Structures are given as structure tokens and as C-alpha cells.
PDB file of C-alpha atoms in Angstrom:
ATOM      1  CA  PRO A 118    -112.748  68.669  98.438  1.00 53.00           C
ATOM      2  CA  ALA A 119    -112.889  65.541  99.907  1.00 60.00           C
ATOM      3  CA  VAL A 120    -109.974  64.081 101.636  1.00 67.00           C
ATOM      4  CA  PRO A 121    -108.510  61.263  98.922  1.00 73.00           C
ATOM      5  CA  LEU A 122    -107.389  59.328 102.199  1.00 73.00           C
ATOM      6  CA  TYR A 123    -108.070  58.369 105.691  1.00 72.00           C
ATOM      7  CA  THR A 124    -106.689  56.134 108.048  1.00 79.00           C
ATOM      8  CA  VAL A 125    -108.502  53.087 110.142  1.00 78.00           C
ATOM      9  CA  LEU A 126    -106.863  51.296 113.016  1.00 77.00           C
ATOM     10  CA  ASP A 127    -105.254  47.655 112.240  1.00 76.00           C
ATOM     11  CA  GLU A 128    -107.905  44.968 113.451  1.00 78.00           C
ATOM     12  CA  SER A 129    -105.103  42.450 113.898  1.00 77.00           C
ATOM     13  CA  THR A 130    -102.596  44.404 115.796  1.00 78.00           C
ATOM     14  CA  ARG A 131    -104.414  47.276 117.439  1.00 76.00           C
ATOM     15  CA  GLN A 132    -101.869  49.180 117.229  1.00 81.00           C
ATOM     16  CA  ASN A 133    -101.239  50.431 113.747  1.00 82.00           C
ATOM     17  CA  ARG A 134    -103.023  52.558 111.599  1.00 81.00           C
ATOM     18  CA  LEU A 135    -103.609  51.739 107.850  1.00 79.00           C
ATOM     19  CA  LEU A 136    -103.949  54.499 105.156  1.00 75.00           C
ATOM     20  CA  VAL A 137    -107.361  53.535 102.864  1.00 77.00           C
ATOM     21  CA  SER A 138    -108.010  55.491  99.847  1.00 75.00           C
ATOM     22  CA  ILE A 139    -111.569  56.399  99.441  1.00 75.00           C
ATOM     23  CA  HIS A 140    -111.519  55.772  95.455  1.00 74.00           C
ATOM     24  CA  PRO A 141    -111.996  51.951  94.345  1.00 74.00           C
ATOM     25  CA  PRO A 142    -108.532  50.570  93.232  1.00 74.00           C
ATOM     26  CA  VAL A 143    -107.835  50.562  89.501  1.00 74.00           C
ATOM     27  CA  MET A 144    -106.916  46.828  88.408  1.00 74.00           C
ATOM     28  CA  SER A 145    -106.160  45.768  84.846  1.00 82.00           C
ATOM     29  CA  VAL A 146    -108.392  43.976  83.113  1.00 84.00           C
ATOM     30  CA  SER A 147    -106.629  40.549  83.525  1.00 87.00           C
ATOM     31  CA  CYS A 148    -106.429  41.138  87.341  1.00 86.00           C
ATOM     32  CA  ARG A 149    -110.191  41.552  87.631  1.00 82.00           C
ATOM     33  CA  VAL A 150    -110.630  38.612  85.446  1.00 89.00           C
ATOM     34  CA  ARG A 151    -108.601  36.924  88.281  1.00 87.00           C
ATOM     35  CA  ARG A 152    -110.355  38.094  91.293  1.00 84.00           C
ATOM     36  CA  ALA A 153    -113.731  37.258  89.709  1.00 86.00           C
ATOM     37  CA  ALA A 154    -112.158  33.359  89.059  1.00 87.00           C
ATOM     38  CA  TRP A 155    -110.865  33.409  92.447  1.00 85.00           C
ATOM     39  CA  ARG A 156    -114.049  34.622  93.763  1.00 86.00           C
ATOM     40  CA  PHE A 157    -116.355  32.334  91.998  1.00 83.00           C
ATOM     41  CA  THR A 158    -113.951  29.414  92.912  1.00 82.00           C
ATOM     42  CA  VAL A 159    -114.148  30.259  96.508  1.00 83.00           C
ATOM     43  CA  ASP A 160    -117.925  30.640  96.623  1.00 84.00           C
ATOM     44  CA  TYR A 161    -118.799  27.542  94.535  1.00 84.00           C
ATOM     45  CA  ALA A 162    -115.695  24.960  95.511  1.00 84.00           C
ATOM     46  CA  PRO A 163    -117.999  22.407  97.435  1.00 86.00           C
ATOM     47  CA  HIS A 164    -120.588  22.220  94.749  1.00 86.00           C
ATOM     48  CA  LEU A 165    -117.695  21.847  92.186  1.00 83.00           C
ATOM     49  CA  ALA A 166    -116.241  19.487  94.441  1.00 88.00           C
ATOM     50  CA  LEU A 167    -119.241  17.439  94.298  1.00 91.00           C
ATOM     51  CA  SER A 168    -120.076  17.880  90.362  1.00 90.00           C
ATOM     52  CA  CYS A 169    -116.368  16.342  89.402  1.00 91.00           C
ATOM     53  CA  ALA A 170    -116.744  13.708  92.208  1.00 93.00           C
ATOM     54  CA  ALA A 171    -120.129  12.992  90.388  1.00 95.00           C
ATOM     55  CA  ILE A 172    -118.584  12.952  87.294  1.00 95.00           C
ATOM     56  CA  ILE A 173    -115.774  10.861  87.926  1.00 95.00           C
ATOM     57  CA  ALA A 174    -118.099   8.336  89.492  1.00 95.00           C
ATOM     58  CA  ALA A 175    -120.447   7.866  86.711  1.00 95.00           C
ATOM     59  CA  VAL A 176    -117.188   7.666  84.518  1.00 94.00           C
ATOM     60  CA  ILE A 177    -115.854   4.536  86.526  1.00 94.00           C
ATOM     61  CA  ALA A 178    -119.190   2.982  87.067  1.00 94.00           C
ATOM     62  CA  TYR A 179    -119.692   3.223  83.032  1.00 92.00           C
ATOM     63  CA  THR A 180    -116.164   1.702  82.291  1.00 90.00           C
ATOM     64  CA  LEU A 181    -116.341  -1.326  84.959  1.00 91.00           C
ATOM     65  CA  ARG A 182    -119.989  -2.136  83.647  1.00 93.00           C
ATOM     66  CA  LEU A 183    -118.499  -1.882  80.056  1.00 91.00           C
ATOM     67  CA  GLN A 184    -115.678  -3.961  81.126  1.00 89.00           C
ATOM     68  CA  ALA A 185    -118.100  -6.645  82.991  1.00 91.00           C
ATOM     69  CA  GLU A 186    -120.262  -7.108  79.561  1.00 92.00           C
ATOM     70  CA  GLN A 187    -117.313  -7.708  77.765  1.00 91.00           C
ATOM     71  CA  GLU A 188    -115.762 -10.334  79.965  1.00 93.00           C
ATOM     72  CA  ARG A 189    -119.016 -12.150  80.327  1.00 94.00           C
ATOM     73  CA  ARG A 190    -119.365 -12.548  76.395  1.00 94.00           C
ATOM     74  CA  ILE A 191    -115.523 -13.613  76.545  1.00 94.00           C
ATOM     75  CA  VAL A 192    -116.834 -16.356  79.192  1.00 95.00           C
ATOM     76  CA  SER A 193    -119.487 -17.818  77.456  1.00 94.00           C
ATOM     77  CA  ILE A 194    -117.442 -18.035  74.129  1.00 94.00           C
ATOM     78  CA  ILE A 195    -114.858 -19.639  76.251  1.00 96.00           C
ATOM     79  CA  VAL A 196    -117.445 -22.269  78.263  1.00 95.00           C
ATOM     80  CA  GLY A 197    -118.817 -23.035  74.256  1.00 94.00           C
ATOM     81  CA  ASP A 198    -115.644 -23.836  73.111  1.00 95.00           C
ATOM     82  CA  VAL A 199    -114.651 -25.858  76.801  1.00 96.00           C
ATOM     83  CA  LEU A 200    -117.911 -27.943  76.443  1.00 95.00           C
ATOM     84  CA  ASP A 201    -116.978 -28.903  72.586  1.00 94.00           C
ATOM     85  CA  MET A 202    -113.769 -29.840  73.447  1.00 94.00           C
ATOM     86  CA  VAL A 203    -114.250 -32.079  76.117  1.00 94.00           C
ATOM     87  CA  HIS A 204    -117.175 -33.737  74.346  1.00 93.00           C
ATOM     88  CA  ALA A 205    -114.517 -33.977  71.284  1.00 92.00           C
ATOM     89  CA  GLU A 206    -112.177 -35.634  73.574  1.00 92.00           C
ATOM     90  CA  SER A 207    -114.472 -37.801  75.055  1.00 91.00           C
ATOM     91  CA  ASP A 208    -115.680 -39.358  71.818  1.00 88.00           C
ATOM     92  CA  SER A 209    -111.574 -39.979  70.502  1.00 90.00           C
ATOM     93  CA  HIS A 210    -111.244 -41.562  73.799  1.00 89.00           C
ATOM     94  CA  HIS A 211    -113.977 -44.287  73.065  1.00 88.00           C
ATOM     95  CA  THR A 212    -112.793 -44.470  69.465  1.00 89.00           C
ATOM     96  CA  ASP A 213    -108.876 -44.873  70.259  1.00 91.00           C
ATOM     97  CA  PRO A 214    -108.148 -44.842  74.056  1.00 86.00           C
ATOM     98  CA  VAL A 215    -104.390 -45.376  73.009  1.00 86.00           C
ATOM     99  CA  ARG A 216    -103.690 -42.163  71.437  1.00 88.00           C
ATOM    100  CA  HIS A 217    -106.202 -40.827  73.744  1.00 88.00           C
ATOM    101  CA  PRO A 218    -105.772 -42.272  77.189  1.00 84.00           C
ATOM    102  CA  ALA A 219    -108.316 -39.813  79.559  1.00 87.00           C
ATOM    103  CA  PRO A 220    -111.618 -39.529  78.932  1.00 88.00           C
ATOM    104  CA  GLY A 221    -111.445 -35.853  79.497  1.00 91.00           C
ATOM    105  CA  LEU A 222    -108.895 -33.085  79.157  1.00 93.00           C
ATOM    106  CA  SER A 223    -106.551 -31.195  81.433  1.00 93.00           C
ATOM    107  CA  ILE A 224    -108.386 -28.220  83.248  1.00 95.00           C
ATOM    108  CA  ALA A 225    -104.592 -26.335  83.100  1.00 93.00           C
ATOM    109  CA  ASN A 226    -104.064 -27.196  79.451  1.00 93.00           C
ATOM    110  CA  LEU A 227    -106.990 -25.992  78.418  1.00 95.00           C
ATOM    111  CA  HIS A 228    -106.264 -23.020  80.124  1.00 95.00           C
ATOM    112  CA  ASP A 229    -103.292 -22.283  78.783  1.00 94.00           C
ATOM    113  CA  HIS A 230    -104.156 -23.225  75.191  1.00 94.00           C
ATOM    114  CA  LEU A 231    -107.500 -20.994  75.125  1.00 95.00           C
ATOM    115  CA  MET A 232    -105.928 -18.308  77.051  1.00 94.00           C
ATOM    116  CA  PRO A 233    -102.114 -18.042  76.409  1.00 92.00           C
ATOM    117  CA  SER A 234    -100.576 -14.499  78.110  1.00 83.00           C
ATOM    118  CA  SER A 235     -98.773 -14.077  74.597  1.00 79.00           C
ATOM    119  CA  VAL A 236     -99.034 -14.272  71.241  1.00 71.00           C
ATOM    120  CA  SER A 237     -96.733 -17.348  69.522  1.00 63.00           C
ATOM    121  CA  SER A 238     -94.938 -16.098  66.413  1.00 53.00           C
ATOM    122  CA  GLY A 239     -96.928 -18.769  64.274  1.00 53.00           C
ATOM    123  CA  ASN A 240    -100.056 -17.095  65.078  1.00 55.00           C
ATOM    124  CA  ALA A 241     -98.996 -13.264  65.487  1.00 46.00           C
ATOM    125  CA  ALA A 242    -100.006 -12.694  61.733  1.00 41.00           C
ATOM    126  CA  SER A 243    -103.887 -14.266  62.123  1.00 45.00           C
ATOM    127  CA  THR A 244    -104.093 -12.246  65.135  1.00 46.00           C
ATOM    128  CA  GLU A 245    -106.852  -9.697  65.210  1.00 48.00           C
ATOM    129  CA  ALA A 246    -107.280  -6.715  67.874  1.00 48.00           C
ATOM    130  CA  ASP A 247    -110.653  -6.594  69.785  1.00 51.00           C
ATOM    131  CA  GLY A 248    -112.050  -5.555  72.852  1.00 51.00           C
ATOM    132  CA  THR A 249    -111.329  -2.324  72.202  1.00 48.00           C
ATOM    133  CA  ASP A 250    -113.897  -0.752  70.187  1.00 42.00           C
ATOM    134  CA  GLU A 251    -115.766   1.172  73.118  1.00 44.00           C
ATOM    135  CA  GLY A 252    -111.975   2.779  74.025  1.00 46.00           C
ATOM    136  CA  THR A 253    -112.630   1.217  77.830  1.00 46.00           C
ATOM    137  CA  GLY A 254    -112.382  -2.566  78.084  1.00 57.00           C
ATOM    138  CA  THR A 255    -109.239  -4.204  78.258  1.00 62.00           C
ATOM    139  CA  PRO A 256    -107.093  -4.877  74.926  1.00 78.00           C
ATOM    140  CA  TYR A 257    -107.177  -8.069  73.889  1.00 85.00           C
ATOM    141  CA  GLN A 258    -106.516 -10.325  70.828  1.00 89.00           C
ATOM    142  CA  THR A 259    -107.885 -13.305  69.176  1.00 91.00           C
ATOM    143  CA  PHE A 260    -107.290 -15.896  66.708  1.00 92.00           C
ATOM    144  CA  ALA A 261    -108.923 -19.391  66.071  1.00 91.00           C
ATOM    145  CA  ASP A 262    -106.888 -22.628  66.639  1.00 91.00           C
ATOM    146  CA  ALA A 263    -106.829 -25.502  64.119  1.00 90.00           C
ATOM    147  CA  GLY A 264    -110.274 -26.888  65.640  1.00 89.00           C
ATOM    148  CA  GLY A 265    -111.984 -23.480  65.135  1.00 90.00           C
ATOM    149  CA  HIS A 266    -112.029 -22.357  68.918  1.00 93.00           C
ATOM    150  CA  THR A 267    -111.192 -18.648  69.603  1.00 93.00           C
ATOM    151  CA  VAL A 268    -107.591 -18.472  71.732  1.00 94.00           C
ATOM    152  CA  TRP A 269    -107.785 -15.377  73.683  1.00 94.00           C
ATOM    153  CA  VAL A 270    -104.518 -13.379  74.685  1.00 93.00           C
ATOM    154  CA  ILE A 271    -105.222 -11.475  77.435  1.00 90.00           C
ATOM    155  CA  GLY A 272    -102.224  -9.512  78.415  1.00 86.00           C
ATOM    156  CA  ASP A 273    -103.594  -8.244  81.894  1.00 88.00           C
ATOM    157  CA  THR A 274    -103.215 -11.169  84.145  1.00 90.00           C
ATOM    158  CA  ALA A 275    -105.445 -10.161  87.063  1.00 91.00           C
ATOM    159  CA  THR A 276    -108.254 -10.110  83.951  1.00 91.00           C
ATOM    160  CA  ARG A 277    -106.957 -13.416  82.164  1.00 92.00           C
ATOM    161  CA  LYS A 278    -107.065 -15.081  86.165  1.00 94.00           C
ATOM    162  CA  ARG A 279    -110.506 -13.162  87.183  1.00 94.00           C
ATOM    163  CA  VAL A 280    -111.798 -14.744  83.257  1.00 95.00           C
ATOM    164  CA  TRP A 281    -110.612 -18.043  83.696  1.00 96.00           C
ATOM    165  CA  ALA A 282    -112.062 -18.147  87.268  1.00 96.00           C
ATOM    166  CA  ALA A 283    -115.496 -17.193  85.852  1.00 96.00           C
ATOM    167  CA  VAL A 284    -115.356 -20.037  83.276  1.00 96.00           C
ATOM    168  CA  CYS A 285    -114.521 -22.535  85.816  1.00 96.00           C
ATOM    169  CA  LYS A 286    -117.636 -21.249  87.574  1.00 96.00           C
ATOM    170  CA  GLU A 287    -119.745 -22.037  84.524  1.00 95.00           C
ATOM    171  CA  MET A 288    -118.479 -24.994  83.857  1.00 95.00           C
ATOM    172  CA  GLY A 289    -119.320 -26.243  87.857  1.00 93.00           C
ATOM    173  CA  LYS A 290    -122.725 -25.058  86.884  1.00 94.00           C
ATOM    174  CA  THR A 291    -123.357 -27.738  83.852  1.00 91.00           C
ATOM    175  CA  SER A 292    -124.656 -30.993  84.544  1.00 92.00           C
ATOM    176  CA  THR A 293    -122.613 -32.518  81.025  1.00 93.00           C
ATOM    177  CA  VAL A 294    -119.675 -32.561  82.417  1.00 94.00           C
ATOM    178  CA  ARG A 295    -117.933 -33.742  85.884  1.00 94.00           C
ATOM    179  CA  LYS A 296    -114.402 -32.401  87.136  1.00 94.00           C
ATOM    180  CA  THR A 297    -112.634 -35.129  88.435  1.00 92.00           C
ATOM    181  CA  THR A 298    -108.764 -35.954  89.130  1.00 90.00           C
ATOM    182  CA  MET A 299    -107.169 -38.934  87.157  1.00 86.00           C
ATOM    183  CA  GLU A 300    -103.082 -39.543  86.279  1.00 81.00           C
ATOM    184  CA  VAL A 301    -102.562 -39.149  82.948  1.00 76.00           C
ATOM    185  CA  ARG A 302     -99.088 -39.951  81.299  1.00 75.00           C
ATOM    186  CA  GLY A 303     -97.607 -40.266  85.098  1.00 77.00           C
ATOM    187  CA  GLN A 304     -98.845 -37.240  86.036  1.00 81.00           C
ATOM    188  CA  PRO A 305    -102.120 -36.556  88.615  1.00 86.00           C
ATOM    189  CA  GLN A 306    -104.276 -33.837  86.937  1.00 88.00           C
ATOM    190  CA  ASP A 307    -107.497 -32.228  86.920  1.00 93.00           C
ATOM    191  CA  LEU A 308    -110.015 -33.125  84.297  1.00 94.00           C
ATOM    192  CA  TRP A 309    -112.990 -32.047  83.073  1.00 95.00           C
ATOM    193  CA  MET A 310    -114.638 -35.174  81.744  1.00 94.00           C
ATOM    194  CA  TRP A 311    -117.573 -35.592  79.459  1.00 93.00           C
ATOM    195  CA  VAL A 312    -120.692 -37.554  81.471  1.00 92.00           C
ATOM    196  CA  ALA A 313    -123.774 -36.787  79.726  1.00 89.00           C
ATOM    197  CA  SER A 314    -124.633 -38.756  76.408  1.00 86.00           C
ATOM    198  CA  HIS A 315    -122.861 -38.154  73.529  1.00 79.00           C
ATOM    199  CA  ALA A 316    -126.384 -37.228  71.593  1.00 79.00           C
ATOM    200  CA  LEU A 317    -126.155 -33.986  73.960  1.00 83.00           C
ATOM    201  CA  SER A 318    -123.238 -32.802  71.247  1.00 79.00           C
ATOM    202  CA  PRO A 319    -122.564 -29.275  72.223  1.00 79.00           C
ATOM    203  CA  ARG A 320    -120.771 -28.758  68.860  1.00 71.00           C
ATOM    204  CA  LYS A 321    -122.992 -25.724  66.783  1.00 60.00           C
ATOM    205  CA  PRO A 322    -124.258 -26.793  63.417  1.00 51.00           C
ATOM    206  CA  LYS A 323    -122.232 -25.623  60.683  1.00 47.00           C
TER     207      LYS A 323
END
């Protein structure tokens, strides 16, 4: 009969001899599964890493695209409301310059009015959650002010600054509004003022 054991020289030391069985090792099912999983991981680790990286990159790109589309929609709505408010203030200034001494509106005041950092208690009941339909965009809340303009409450400071910077960029492209600096009630302020004909009203028909 064949000898069940034989010896081989230890290649690492070249001094010791190792006992080796002629029969394959007896392993439990769980041990074989773990061994197969380990071999699969070692053999396909580069492919798995590339696949995971591609999936993560695709998810990030999709999320950023949705966020960019969401922010463009918000910017478009805010720009429309700003044009309406600046036009209305210009009308009010020509009608009653005592109550409305400036021919335009303070840019800082518009920002604080249309994009507050938090919801006041008086508006808490009328707010509605929005911007999270896809589960990816930045959460925000909206409510309408007394003039029917949309007020956006965006908790993330970086997003709020980015959206307002985009609003200012779009306002700089329109020929109906001009940015100027005037002294209003003793304080120099940057204003947006209506410079086009009053027939070019930005108000949407009811």
C-alpha cells in the first residue's frame, strides 16, 4: 500500500523537512465556501474595484446632475420674482417717492427676503417640504410672501450662496435692470433698479 505521508524540503529555510499527506485535506462546507470566496476575491479584485468605482462615479454624477437641474429651476423662479419686485418698486417710487425713496430694491434685502436661512414662526405653518422628490437634491422649504413671490428656505449655507450667486449672474445679463449704489435712509446700498420701459412688465398674467 502507498505510504499516506511523505516529506519535502521546506523551501523557505532549506533546513527543515515537512510532512505532506497524499490525500487532499478534509474541509467542512463552510470552510470550502470561504476558501472559494477568498480565491474569487483575490482573482477578480481589480475587476471588482473597477466595477465599484464605476458604480460610485455614476451615482455621484447622477446626483450632481439632479442637484444642478434643481438649482437652475430655483434660480429661474427667483430671477422672475426679483424682476417683478424691482419693477413694482420702480412703479411705487414714481407714484409715491416719499414712501418709496429709492427707485430700486436693495440687493441684500432681496436676498434676506427671498432666501432666509430659517423659517420664522409666522410662516412655519404655511411651509411645504420640497426638493427631495428624487431623494438626492438639497432639502428646502418654500412659502409665498404677501406679494405671491416664492420664499426659499435652504438650510445648507454653501447651496444658498451658490444659488444666490447664480441669481446675481443672471440679473447681470438682463438689460431691463441695472445695478447701482445709492444712499438709502442714510446708508449706501447696492440696488437693482428698473431701467427699461414700464410697458415691459415682467409680471405674468393672472
